[in-house]
Coordinates of C-alpha atoms in Angstrom, one line a residue:
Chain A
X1 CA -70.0 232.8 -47.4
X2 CA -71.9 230.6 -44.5
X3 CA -72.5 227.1 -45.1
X4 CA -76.6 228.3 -45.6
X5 CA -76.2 230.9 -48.3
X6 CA -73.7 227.6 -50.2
X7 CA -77.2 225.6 -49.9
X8 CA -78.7 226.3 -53.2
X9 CA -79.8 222.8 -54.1
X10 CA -82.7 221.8 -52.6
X11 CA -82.4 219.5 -49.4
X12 CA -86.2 219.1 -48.3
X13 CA -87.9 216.2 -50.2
X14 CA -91.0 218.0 -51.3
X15 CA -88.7 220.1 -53.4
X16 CA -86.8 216.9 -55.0
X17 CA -90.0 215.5 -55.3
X18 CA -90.8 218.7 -57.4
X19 CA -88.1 217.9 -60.0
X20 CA -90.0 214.4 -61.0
X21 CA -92.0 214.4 -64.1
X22 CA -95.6 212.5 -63.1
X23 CA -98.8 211.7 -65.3
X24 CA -102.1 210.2 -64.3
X25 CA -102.8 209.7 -60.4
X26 CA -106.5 209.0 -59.8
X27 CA -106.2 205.3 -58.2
X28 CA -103.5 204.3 -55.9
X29 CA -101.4 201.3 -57.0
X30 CA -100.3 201.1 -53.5
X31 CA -102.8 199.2 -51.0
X32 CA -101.2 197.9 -47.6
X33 CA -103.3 196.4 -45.3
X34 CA -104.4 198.8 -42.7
X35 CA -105.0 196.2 -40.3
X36 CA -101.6 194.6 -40.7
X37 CA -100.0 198.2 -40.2
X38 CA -102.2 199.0 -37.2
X39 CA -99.9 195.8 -35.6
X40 CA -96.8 196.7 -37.3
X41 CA -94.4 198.6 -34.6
X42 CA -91.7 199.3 -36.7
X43 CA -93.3 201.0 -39.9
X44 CA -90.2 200.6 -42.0
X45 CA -92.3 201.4 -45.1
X46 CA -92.0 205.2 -43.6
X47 CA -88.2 205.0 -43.3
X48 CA -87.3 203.4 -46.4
X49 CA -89.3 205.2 -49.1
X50 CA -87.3 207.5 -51.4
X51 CA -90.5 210.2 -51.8
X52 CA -91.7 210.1 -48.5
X53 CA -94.9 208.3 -49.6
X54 CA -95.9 206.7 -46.4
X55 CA -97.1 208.5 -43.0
X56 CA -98.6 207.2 -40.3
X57 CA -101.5 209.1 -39.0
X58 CA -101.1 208.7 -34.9
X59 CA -104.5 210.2 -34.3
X60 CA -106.3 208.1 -36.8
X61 CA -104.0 204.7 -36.6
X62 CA -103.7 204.9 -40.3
X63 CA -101.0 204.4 -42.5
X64 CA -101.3 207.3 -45.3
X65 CA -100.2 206.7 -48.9
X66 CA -99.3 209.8 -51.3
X67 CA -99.1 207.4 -53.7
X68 CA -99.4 210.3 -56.5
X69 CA -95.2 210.9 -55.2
X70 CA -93.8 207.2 -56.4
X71 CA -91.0 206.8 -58.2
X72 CA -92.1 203.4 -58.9
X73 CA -89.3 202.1 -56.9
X74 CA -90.9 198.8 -54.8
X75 CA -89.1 199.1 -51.6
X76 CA -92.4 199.5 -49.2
X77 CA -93.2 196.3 -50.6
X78 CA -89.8 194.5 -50.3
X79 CA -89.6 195.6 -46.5
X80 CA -92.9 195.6 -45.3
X81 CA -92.9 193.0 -42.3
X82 CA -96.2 191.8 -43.0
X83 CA -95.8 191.2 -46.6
X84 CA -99.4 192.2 -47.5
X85 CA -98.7 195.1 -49.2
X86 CA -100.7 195.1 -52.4
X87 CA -98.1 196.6 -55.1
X88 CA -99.0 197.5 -58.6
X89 CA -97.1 199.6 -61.4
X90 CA -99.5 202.4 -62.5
X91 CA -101.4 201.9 -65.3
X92 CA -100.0 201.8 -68.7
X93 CA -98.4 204.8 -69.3
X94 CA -99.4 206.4 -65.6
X95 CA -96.6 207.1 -63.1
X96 CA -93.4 208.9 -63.4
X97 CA -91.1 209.5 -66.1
X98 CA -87.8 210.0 -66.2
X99 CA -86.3 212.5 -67.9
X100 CA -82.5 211.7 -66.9
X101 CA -82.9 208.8 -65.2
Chain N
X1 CA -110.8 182.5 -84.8
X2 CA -106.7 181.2 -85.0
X3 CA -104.4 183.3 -82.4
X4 CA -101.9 185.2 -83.8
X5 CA -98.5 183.8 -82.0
X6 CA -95.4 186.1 -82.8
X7 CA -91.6 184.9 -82.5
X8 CA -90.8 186.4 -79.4
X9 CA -92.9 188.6 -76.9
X10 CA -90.3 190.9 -74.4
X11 CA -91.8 192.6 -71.7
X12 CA -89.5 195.9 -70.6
X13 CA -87.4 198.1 -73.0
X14 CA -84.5 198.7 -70.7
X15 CA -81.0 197.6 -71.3
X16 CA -82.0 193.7 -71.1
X17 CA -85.2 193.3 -73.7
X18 CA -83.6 196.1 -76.2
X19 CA -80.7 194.4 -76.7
X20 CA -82.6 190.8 -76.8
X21 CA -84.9 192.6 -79.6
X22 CA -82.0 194.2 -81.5
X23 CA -80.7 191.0 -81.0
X24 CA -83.7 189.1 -82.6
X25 CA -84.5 191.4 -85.3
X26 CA -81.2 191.8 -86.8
X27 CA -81.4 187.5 -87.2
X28 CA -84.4 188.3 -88.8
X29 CA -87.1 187.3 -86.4
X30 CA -90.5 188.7 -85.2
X31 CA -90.4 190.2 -82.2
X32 CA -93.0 192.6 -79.8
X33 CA -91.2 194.4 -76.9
X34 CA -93.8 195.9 -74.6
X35 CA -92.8 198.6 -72.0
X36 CA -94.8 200.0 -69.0
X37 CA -93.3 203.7 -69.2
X38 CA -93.9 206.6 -72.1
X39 CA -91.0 205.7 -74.0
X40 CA -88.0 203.1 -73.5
X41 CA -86.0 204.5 -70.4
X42 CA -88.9 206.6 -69.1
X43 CA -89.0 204.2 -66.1
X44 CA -85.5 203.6 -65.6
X45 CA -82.5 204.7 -63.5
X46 CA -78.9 203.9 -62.6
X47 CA -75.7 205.3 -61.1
X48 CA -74.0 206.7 -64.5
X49 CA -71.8 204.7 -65.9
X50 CA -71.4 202.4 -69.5
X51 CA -68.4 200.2 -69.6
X52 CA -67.3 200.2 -73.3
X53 CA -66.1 196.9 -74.4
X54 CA -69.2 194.9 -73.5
X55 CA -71.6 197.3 -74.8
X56 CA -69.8 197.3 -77.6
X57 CA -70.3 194.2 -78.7
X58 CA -73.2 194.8 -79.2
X59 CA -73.4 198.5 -80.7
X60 CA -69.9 198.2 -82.4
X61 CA -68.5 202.2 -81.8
X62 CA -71.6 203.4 -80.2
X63 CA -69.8 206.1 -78.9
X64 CA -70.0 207.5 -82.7
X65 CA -73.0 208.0 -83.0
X66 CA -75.1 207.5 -79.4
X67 CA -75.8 210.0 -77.1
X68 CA -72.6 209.3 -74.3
X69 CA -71.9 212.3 -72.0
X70 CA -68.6 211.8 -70.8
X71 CA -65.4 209.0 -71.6
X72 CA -64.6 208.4 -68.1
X73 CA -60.2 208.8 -67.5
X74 CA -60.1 208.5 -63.8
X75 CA -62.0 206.8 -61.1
X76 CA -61.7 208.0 -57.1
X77 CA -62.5 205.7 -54.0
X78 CA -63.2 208.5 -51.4
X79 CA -62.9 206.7 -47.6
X80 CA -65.2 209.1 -45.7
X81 CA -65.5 210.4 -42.3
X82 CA -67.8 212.4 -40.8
X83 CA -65.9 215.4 -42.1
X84 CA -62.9 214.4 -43.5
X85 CA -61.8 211.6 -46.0
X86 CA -58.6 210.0 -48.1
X87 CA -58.9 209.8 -51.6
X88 CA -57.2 207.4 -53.6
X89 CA -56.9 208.4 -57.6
X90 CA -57.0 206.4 -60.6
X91 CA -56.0 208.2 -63.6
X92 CA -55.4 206.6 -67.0
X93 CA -54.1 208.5 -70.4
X94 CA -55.2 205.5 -72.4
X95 CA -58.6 205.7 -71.9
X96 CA -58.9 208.6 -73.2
X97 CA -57.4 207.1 -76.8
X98 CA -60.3 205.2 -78.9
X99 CA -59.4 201.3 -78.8
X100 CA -59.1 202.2 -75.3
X101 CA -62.5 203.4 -73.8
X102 CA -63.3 202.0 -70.4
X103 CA -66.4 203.5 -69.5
X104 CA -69.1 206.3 -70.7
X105 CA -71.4 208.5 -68.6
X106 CA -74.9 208.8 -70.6
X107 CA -78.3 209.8 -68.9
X108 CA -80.1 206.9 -69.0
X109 CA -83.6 208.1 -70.4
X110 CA -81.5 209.4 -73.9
X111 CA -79.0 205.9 -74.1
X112 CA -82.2 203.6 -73.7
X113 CA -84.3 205.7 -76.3
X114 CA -81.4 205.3 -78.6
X115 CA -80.7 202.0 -78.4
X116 CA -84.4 201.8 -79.1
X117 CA -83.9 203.1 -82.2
X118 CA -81.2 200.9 -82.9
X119 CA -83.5 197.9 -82.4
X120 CA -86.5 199.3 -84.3
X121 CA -84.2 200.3 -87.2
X122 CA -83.5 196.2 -87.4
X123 CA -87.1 195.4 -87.6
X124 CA -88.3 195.6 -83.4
X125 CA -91.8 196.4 -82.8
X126 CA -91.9 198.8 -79.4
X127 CA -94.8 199.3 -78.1
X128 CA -94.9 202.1 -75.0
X129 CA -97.7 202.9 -72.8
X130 CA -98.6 198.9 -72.3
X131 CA -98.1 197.3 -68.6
X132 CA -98.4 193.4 -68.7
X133 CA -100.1 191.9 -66.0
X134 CA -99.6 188.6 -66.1
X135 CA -97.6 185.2 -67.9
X136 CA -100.3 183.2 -70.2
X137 CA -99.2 179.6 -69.1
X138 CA -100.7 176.5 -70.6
X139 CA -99.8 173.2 -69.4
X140 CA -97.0 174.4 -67.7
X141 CA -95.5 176.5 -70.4
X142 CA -95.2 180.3 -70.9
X143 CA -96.8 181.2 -74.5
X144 CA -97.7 185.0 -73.9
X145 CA -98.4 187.4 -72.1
X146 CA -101.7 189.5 -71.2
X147 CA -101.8 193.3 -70.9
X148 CA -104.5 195.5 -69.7
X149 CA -106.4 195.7 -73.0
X150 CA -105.3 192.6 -74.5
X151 CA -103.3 188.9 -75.0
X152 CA -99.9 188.7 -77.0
X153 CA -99.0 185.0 -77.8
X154 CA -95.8 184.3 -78.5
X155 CA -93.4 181.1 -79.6
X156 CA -91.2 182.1 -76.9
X157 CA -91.3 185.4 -73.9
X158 CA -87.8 186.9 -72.8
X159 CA -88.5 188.3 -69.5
X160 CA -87.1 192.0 -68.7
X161 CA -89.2 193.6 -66.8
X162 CA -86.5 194.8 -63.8
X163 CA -85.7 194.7 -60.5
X164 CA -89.4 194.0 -58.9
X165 CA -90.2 191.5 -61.7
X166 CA -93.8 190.5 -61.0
X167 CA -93.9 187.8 -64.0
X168 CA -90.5 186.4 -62.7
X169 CA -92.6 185.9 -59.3
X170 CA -95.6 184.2 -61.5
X171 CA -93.6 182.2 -63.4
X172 CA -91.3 180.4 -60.9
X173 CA -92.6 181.1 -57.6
X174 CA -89.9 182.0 -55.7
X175 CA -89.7 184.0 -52.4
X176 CA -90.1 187.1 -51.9
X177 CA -86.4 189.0 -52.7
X178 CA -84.9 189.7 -48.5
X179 CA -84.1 193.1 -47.4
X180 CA -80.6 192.4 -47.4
X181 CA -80.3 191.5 -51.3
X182 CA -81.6 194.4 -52.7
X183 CA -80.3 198.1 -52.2
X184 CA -82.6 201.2 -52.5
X185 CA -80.2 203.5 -54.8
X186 CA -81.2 207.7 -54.7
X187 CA -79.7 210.2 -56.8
X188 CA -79.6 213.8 -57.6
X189 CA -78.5 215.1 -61.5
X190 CA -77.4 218.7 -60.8
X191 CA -77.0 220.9 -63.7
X192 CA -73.8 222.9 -63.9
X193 CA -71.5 225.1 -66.4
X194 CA -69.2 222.4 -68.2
X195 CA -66.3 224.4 -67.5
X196 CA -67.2 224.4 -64.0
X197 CA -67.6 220.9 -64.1
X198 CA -64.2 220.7 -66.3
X199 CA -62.1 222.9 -63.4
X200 CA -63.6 220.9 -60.5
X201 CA -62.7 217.4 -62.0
X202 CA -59.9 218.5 -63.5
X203 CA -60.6 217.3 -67.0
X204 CA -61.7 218.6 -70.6
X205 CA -65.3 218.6 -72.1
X206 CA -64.8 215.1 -73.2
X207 CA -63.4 213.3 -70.1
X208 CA -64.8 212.5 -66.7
X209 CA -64.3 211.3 -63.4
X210 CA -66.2 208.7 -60.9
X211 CA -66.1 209.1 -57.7
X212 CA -67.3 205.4 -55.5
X213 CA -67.8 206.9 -51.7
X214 CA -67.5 204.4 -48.8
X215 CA -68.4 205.7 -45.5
X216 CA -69.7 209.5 -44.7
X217 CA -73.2 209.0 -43.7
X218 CA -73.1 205.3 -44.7
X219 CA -70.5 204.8 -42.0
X220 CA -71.0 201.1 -40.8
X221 CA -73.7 200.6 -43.6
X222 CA -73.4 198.3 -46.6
X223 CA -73.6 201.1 -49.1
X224 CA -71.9 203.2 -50.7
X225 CA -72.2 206.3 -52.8
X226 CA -71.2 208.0 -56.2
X227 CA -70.2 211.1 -58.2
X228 CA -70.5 211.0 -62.1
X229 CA -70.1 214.0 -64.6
X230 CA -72.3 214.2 -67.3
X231 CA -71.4 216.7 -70.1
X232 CA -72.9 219.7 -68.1
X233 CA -74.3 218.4 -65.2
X234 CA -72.7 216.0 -61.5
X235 CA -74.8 213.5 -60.3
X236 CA -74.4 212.5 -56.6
X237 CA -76.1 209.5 -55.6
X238 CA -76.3 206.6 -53.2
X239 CA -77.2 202.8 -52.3
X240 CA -77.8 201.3 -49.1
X241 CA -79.3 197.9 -48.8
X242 CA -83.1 198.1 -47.5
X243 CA -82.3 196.1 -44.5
X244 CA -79.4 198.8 -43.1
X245 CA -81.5 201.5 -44.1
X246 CA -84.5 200.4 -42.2
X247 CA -82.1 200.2 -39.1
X248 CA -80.4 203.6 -39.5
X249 CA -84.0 205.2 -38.9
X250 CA -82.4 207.6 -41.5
X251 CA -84.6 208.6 -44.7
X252 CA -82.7 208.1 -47.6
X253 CA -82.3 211.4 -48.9
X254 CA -81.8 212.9 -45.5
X255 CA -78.7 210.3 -46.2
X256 CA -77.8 212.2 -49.4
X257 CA -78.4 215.5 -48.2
X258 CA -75.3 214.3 -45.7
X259 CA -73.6 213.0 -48.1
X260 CA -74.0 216.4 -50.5
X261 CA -72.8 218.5 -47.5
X262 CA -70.0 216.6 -46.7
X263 CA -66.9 219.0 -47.1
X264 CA -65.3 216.2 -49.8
X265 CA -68.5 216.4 -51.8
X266 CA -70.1 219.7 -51.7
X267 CA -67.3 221.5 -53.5
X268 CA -68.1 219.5 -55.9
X269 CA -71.4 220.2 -56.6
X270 CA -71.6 223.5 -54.9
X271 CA -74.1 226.2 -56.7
X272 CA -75.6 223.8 -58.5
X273 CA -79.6 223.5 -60.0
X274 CA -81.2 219.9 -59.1
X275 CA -82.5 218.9 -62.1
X276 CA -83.9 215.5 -61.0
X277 CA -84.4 213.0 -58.0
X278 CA -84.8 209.7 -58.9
X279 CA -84.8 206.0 -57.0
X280 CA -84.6 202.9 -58.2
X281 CA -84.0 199.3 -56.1
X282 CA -80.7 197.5 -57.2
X283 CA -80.6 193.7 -57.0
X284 CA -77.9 192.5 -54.9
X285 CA -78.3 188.8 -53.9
X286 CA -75.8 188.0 -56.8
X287 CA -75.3 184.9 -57.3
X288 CA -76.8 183.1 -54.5
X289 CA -80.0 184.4 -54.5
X290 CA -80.3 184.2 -58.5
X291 CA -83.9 182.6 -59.6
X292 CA -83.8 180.0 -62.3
X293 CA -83.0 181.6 -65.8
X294 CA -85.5 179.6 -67.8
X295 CA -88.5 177.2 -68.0
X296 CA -90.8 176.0 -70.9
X297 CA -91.2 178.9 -73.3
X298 CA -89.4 181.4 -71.5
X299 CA -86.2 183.1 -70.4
X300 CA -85.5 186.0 -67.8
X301 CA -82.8 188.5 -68.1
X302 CA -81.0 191.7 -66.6
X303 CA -82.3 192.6 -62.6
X304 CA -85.2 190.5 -63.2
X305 CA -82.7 188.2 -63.0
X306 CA -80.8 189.7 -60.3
X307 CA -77.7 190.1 -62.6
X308 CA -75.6 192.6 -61.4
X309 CA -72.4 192.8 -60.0
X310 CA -72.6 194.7 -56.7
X311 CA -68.7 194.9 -56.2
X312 CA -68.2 196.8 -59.4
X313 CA -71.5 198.3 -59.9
X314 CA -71.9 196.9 -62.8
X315 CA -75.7 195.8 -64.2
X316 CA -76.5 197.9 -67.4
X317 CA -73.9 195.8 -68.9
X318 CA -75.1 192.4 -67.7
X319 CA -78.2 193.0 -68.6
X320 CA -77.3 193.6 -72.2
X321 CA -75.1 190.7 -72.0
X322 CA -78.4 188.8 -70.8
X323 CA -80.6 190.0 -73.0
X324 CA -77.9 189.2 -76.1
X325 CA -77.5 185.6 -74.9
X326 CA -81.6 184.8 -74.2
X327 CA -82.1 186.4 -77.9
X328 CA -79.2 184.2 -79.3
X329 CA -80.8 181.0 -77.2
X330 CA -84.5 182.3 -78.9
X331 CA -82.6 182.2 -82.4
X332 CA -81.7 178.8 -82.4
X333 CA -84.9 177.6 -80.4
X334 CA -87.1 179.2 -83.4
X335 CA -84.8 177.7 -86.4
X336 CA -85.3 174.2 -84.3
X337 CA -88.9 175.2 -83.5
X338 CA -88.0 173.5 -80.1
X339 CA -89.1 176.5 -77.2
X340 CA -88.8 173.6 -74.4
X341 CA -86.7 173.6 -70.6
X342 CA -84.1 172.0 -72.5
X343 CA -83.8 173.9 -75.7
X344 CA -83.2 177.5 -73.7
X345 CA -81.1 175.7 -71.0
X346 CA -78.6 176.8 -73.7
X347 CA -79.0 180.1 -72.3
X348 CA -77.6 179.6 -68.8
X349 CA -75.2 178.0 -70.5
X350 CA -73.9 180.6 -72.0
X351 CA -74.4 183.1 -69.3
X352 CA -72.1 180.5 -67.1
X353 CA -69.6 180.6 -69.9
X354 CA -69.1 184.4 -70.1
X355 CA -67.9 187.0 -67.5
X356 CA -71.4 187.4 -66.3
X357 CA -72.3 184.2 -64.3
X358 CA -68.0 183.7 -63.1
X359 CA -67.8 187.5 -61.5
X360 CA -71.2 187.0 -60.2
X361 CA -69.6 183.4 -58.6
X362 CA -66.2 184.9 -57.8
X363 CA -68.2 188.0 -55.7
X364 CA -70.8 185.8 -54.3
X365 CA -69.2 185.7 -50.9
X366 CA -68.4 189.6 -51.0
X367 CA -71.9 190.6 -49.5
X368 CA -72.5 188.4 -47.3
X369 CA -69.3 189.0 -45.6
X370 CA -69.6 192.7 -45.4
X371 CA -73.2 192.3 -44.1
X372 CA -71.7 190.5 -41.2
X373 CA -68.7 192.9 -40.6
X374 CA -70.2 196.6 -41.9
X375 CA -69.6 197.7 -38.4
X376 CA -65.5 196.7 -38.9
X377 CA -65.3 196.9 -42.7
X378 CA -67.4 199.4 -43.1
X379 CA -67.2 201.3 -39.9
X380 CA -64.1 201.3 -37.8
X381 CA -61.2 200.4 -40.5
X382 CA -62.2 203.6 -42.8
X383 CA -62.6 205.9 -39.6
X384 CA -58.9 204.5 -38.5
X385 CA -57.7 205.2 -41.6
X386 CA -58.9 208.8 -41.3
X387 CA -57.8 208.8 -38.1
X388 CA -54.0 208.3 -39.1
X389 CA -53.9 210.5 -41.7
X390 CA -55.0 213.1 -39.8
X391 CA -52.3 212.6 -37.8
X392 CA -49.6 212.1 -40.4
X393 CA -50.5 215.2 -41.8
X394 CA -51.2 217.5 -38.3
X395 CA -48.0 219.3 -37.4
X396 CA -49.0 220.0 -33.6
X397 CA -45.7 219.8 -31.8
X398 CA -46.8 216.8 -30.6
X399 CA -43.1 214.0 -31.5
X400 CA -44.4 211.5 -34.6
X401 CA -43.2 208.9 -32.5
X402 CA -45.3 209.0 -30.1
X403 CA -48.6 210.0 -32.2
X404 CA -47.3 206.5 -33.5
X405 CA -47.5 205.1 -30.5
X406 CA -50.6 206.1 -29.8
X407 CA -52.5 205.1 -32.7
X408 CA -51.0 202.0 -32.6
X409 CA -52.1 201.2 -29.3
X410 CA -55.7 202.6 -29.7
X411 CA -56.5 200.3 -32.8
X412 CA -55.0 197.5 -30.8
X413 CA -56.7 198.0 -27.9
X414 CA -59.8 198.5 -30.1
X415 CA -59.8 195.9 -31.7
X416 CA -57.1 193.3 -29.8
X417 CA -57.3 190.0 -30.8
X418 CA -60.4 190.8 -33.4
X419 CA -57.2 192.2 -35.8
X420 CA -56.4 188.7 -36.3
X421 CA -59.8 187.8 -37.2
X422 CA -60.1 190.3 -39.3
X423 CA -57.5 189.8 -41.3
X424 CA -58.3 186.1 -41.3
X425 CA -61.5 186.9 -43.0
X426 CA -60.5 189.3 -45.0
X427 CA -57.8 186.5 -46.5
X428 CA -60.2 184.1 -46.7
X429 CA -62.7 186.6 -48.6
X430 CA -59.5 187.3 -50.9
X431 CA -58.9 183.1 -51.3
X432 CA -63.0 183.1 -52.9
X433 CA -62.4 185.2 -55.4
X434 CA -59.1 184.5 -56.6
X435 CA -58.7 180.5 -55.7
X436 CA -62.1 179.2 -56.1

């Protein structure tokens, strides 16, 4: 058997991301401040996040937020350089739920 | 129109304000507990593991009757490289034996409903679906809370709210928490057969195994990883403090995709269905960067109160122990009707008394010191000791003495006078916990 055909748990993080139970995702509770990130070199908001939630947009200058992937975790707002990123938990009740945990 | 003011207002139903209600309404006393997520534990994560004697102070014999997966008998340090590794095994008989139980797996979203249930059985009023937004403070003094639709007043508010604690930040003010205190911890449940998971581990339906990975793709990190069996299903999973992560340039769960496909690990797990990703921050200041535990009117427990022991990855635990002690404190404040500073100073008193606050103070060094030296600790010592036993177990008809020789040599001229050092600091790290 080759390593590939062994790889039946998913590795890409769309697929993980799949697995995660969400409800609710109309409003973003996540609001940086594009200005701030238009000055921010190192982007460690992009690294750090554990569903891949931040992007930055080259073309446009512009950090994008899939916010509708969080898991609710707060690193982007721990790390971020500027510390102007406006985190919020969803709405009562929104978000994701865990069904292990 | 008169507010209504209730005994105690919690905010979070994980391990922390459960066990301060259960606490609470056992002694007879009114208490709210309002939680963010769907149910208790919707919202909540962690490595795997329950340590026994603790928890059960609190559920005496849970294990009869909650919903544990497996009675962990043997715990494995893996030292990774990048595609080998040395195990070291820790097997103990007795813990298999009731009177004896060390630690339980148990999937945290079934343990937190349960112990739920325990609390609402003694009287606890739960109320899901409800995000607080902010502390009501009057003159100074915390008397309720305010949620999206309305105000809760309360005689005294236990604080449990986890790891990002927004009220903590209300209430006292403090700094933001640095990117070197706080870890970002993935995982992965992967559902398997249990006899599969039974042959793999080596153990029957009931018993389990932990696995604590240093190394692998955390090489020179300060992080480490994990492998817990649930009844029929292995969860692999990882923490790396923010700050190392954001310099590795490495996404986290390209980390544990390493990590899965290392050869140690991915026999382990091999064939298996992911059944959930999950993330979760874990506070790891310890006990320098703790905030105060109390003011007028209120008390904060469990990672809102940055309570867990990072060397022995243990939080679920102080959190209860928290949340026990802040209920106990509340008990005695209500019966004196006295919710002051002073009054629930009793509580950090009793936190300082127990196991909680003198691990946290024995460990409080630990960090810091690998922070500093990840590249040795965490880096070069683990590959070396790879490295030799690769050698001490190659036959290659090269004489032992002189692969001796050789390794010798290379870690010395590695490292040269740095050994010294080393070792210096590694006595001195050993001294703080065991002298001071």
């Amino acid at each position: 058997m080759t390593t590939d055909e062994k790889k039946t748990i998913p590795q890409h993080i769309d697929d993980k991301l799949f697995t995660v139970k969400y409800k609710c995702d109309e409003e973003t509770h996540l609001k940086p401040d594009q200005e701030d990130c238009k000055k921010c070199a190192e982007k460690p908001c992009t690294i750090v996040c554990p569903a891949n939630v931040y992007e930055h947009d080259a073309a446009q200058n512009k950090l994008l937020v899939g916010f509708e992937n969080c898991l609710e975790c707060g690193a982007c707002r721990i790390i971020c350089p500027a510390g102007s990123l406006d985190w919020k938990y969803p709405k009562s009740g929104c978000g994701v739920t865990f069904k292990y945990g | 129109m008169e507010r209504e003011v209730v005994d105690v207002v919690i905010v979070g139903a994980g391990p922390a304000g459960i066990t301060a209600a259960y606490t609470l309404a056992k002694a007879g006393k009114e208490v709210v507990v309002l939680e963010r997520g769907d149910f208790p534990g919707s919202k909540n994560m962690f490595g795997g593991a329950i340590y026994a004697q603790p928890v059960a102070e609190i559920f005496p014999e849970f294990w009869k009757s909650a919903p544990v997966e497996r009675n962990n008998v043997e715990h494995k340090y893996a030292l990774l490289g990048d595609k080998d590794g040395t195990t070291i095994s820790y097997r103990n008989g007795n813990h298999s034996e009731e009177g004896h139980y060390n630690s339980f797996t148990v999937i945290r979203a079934k343990w937190d409903r349960w112990c739920a249930e325990q609390a609402e059985a003694e009287g606890a009023f739960i109320v899901p679906e409800t995000l607080v937004e902010s502390l009501i403070i009057e003159d100074g003094r915390v008397v309720g809370v305010k949620t999206e639709q309305e105000e809760f007043y309360a005689k005294i508010t236990i604080i449990a709210d986890g790891v990002n604690s927004l009220l903590a930040k209300q209430a006292w003010n403090y700094p933001e928490i640095k990117p070197q205190n706080v870890a970002l911890g993935i995982k992965e449940v992967i559902s398997l057969p249990k006899e599969k998971i039974n042959d793999r581990f080596n153990v029957d339906d009931k018993s389990g195994v932990i696995y604590t990975i240093l190394g692998g793709p955390m090489q020179a990190m300060v992080g480490l990883g994990y492998v817990y069996t649930n009844l029929e299903s292995v969860v692999v999973g990882l923490g790396v403090t923010l700050e190392d992560l954001t310099h590795s340039k490495t996404k986290p769960y390209e980390l544990l995709n390493e990590l899965k496909k290392h050869p140690v690990i991915e026999p382990l797990i091999e064939g298996g269905e992911l059944l959930e990703y999950s993330a979760h921050l874990i506070p790891e200041g310890g006990y320098k960067a703790m905030p105060d535990l109390y003011k007028d009117g209120v008390m904060i427990t469990g990672d809102a109160a940055m309570l867990v022991n990072n060397v022995h990855w243990e939080g679920t635990n102080l959190a209860m122990t928290s949340g026990k002690f802040a209920a106990q404190t509340a008990v005695q404040a209500l019966d004196k009707e006295d919710y002051s500073a002073n009054m629930l100073s009793l509580y950090k008193k009793k936190l300082d008394e127990s196991f909680v606050m003198k691990d946290l103070k024995t460990y409080k060094d630990v960090i810091v010191t690998l922070e500093k030296n990840s590249k040795t600790f965490l880096g070069f010592y683990p590959e070396k000791i790879n490295e030799f036993m690769n050698q001490f177990t190659s036959v290659d008809s090269i004489p032992k003495k002189k692969k001796y020789i050789q390794f010798v040599g290379d870690v010395l001229e590695q490292r040269s006078f740095a050994l010294v050092s080393d070792g210096l600091k590694l006595a001195n790290l050993a001294g703080g916990i065991l002298l001071r």
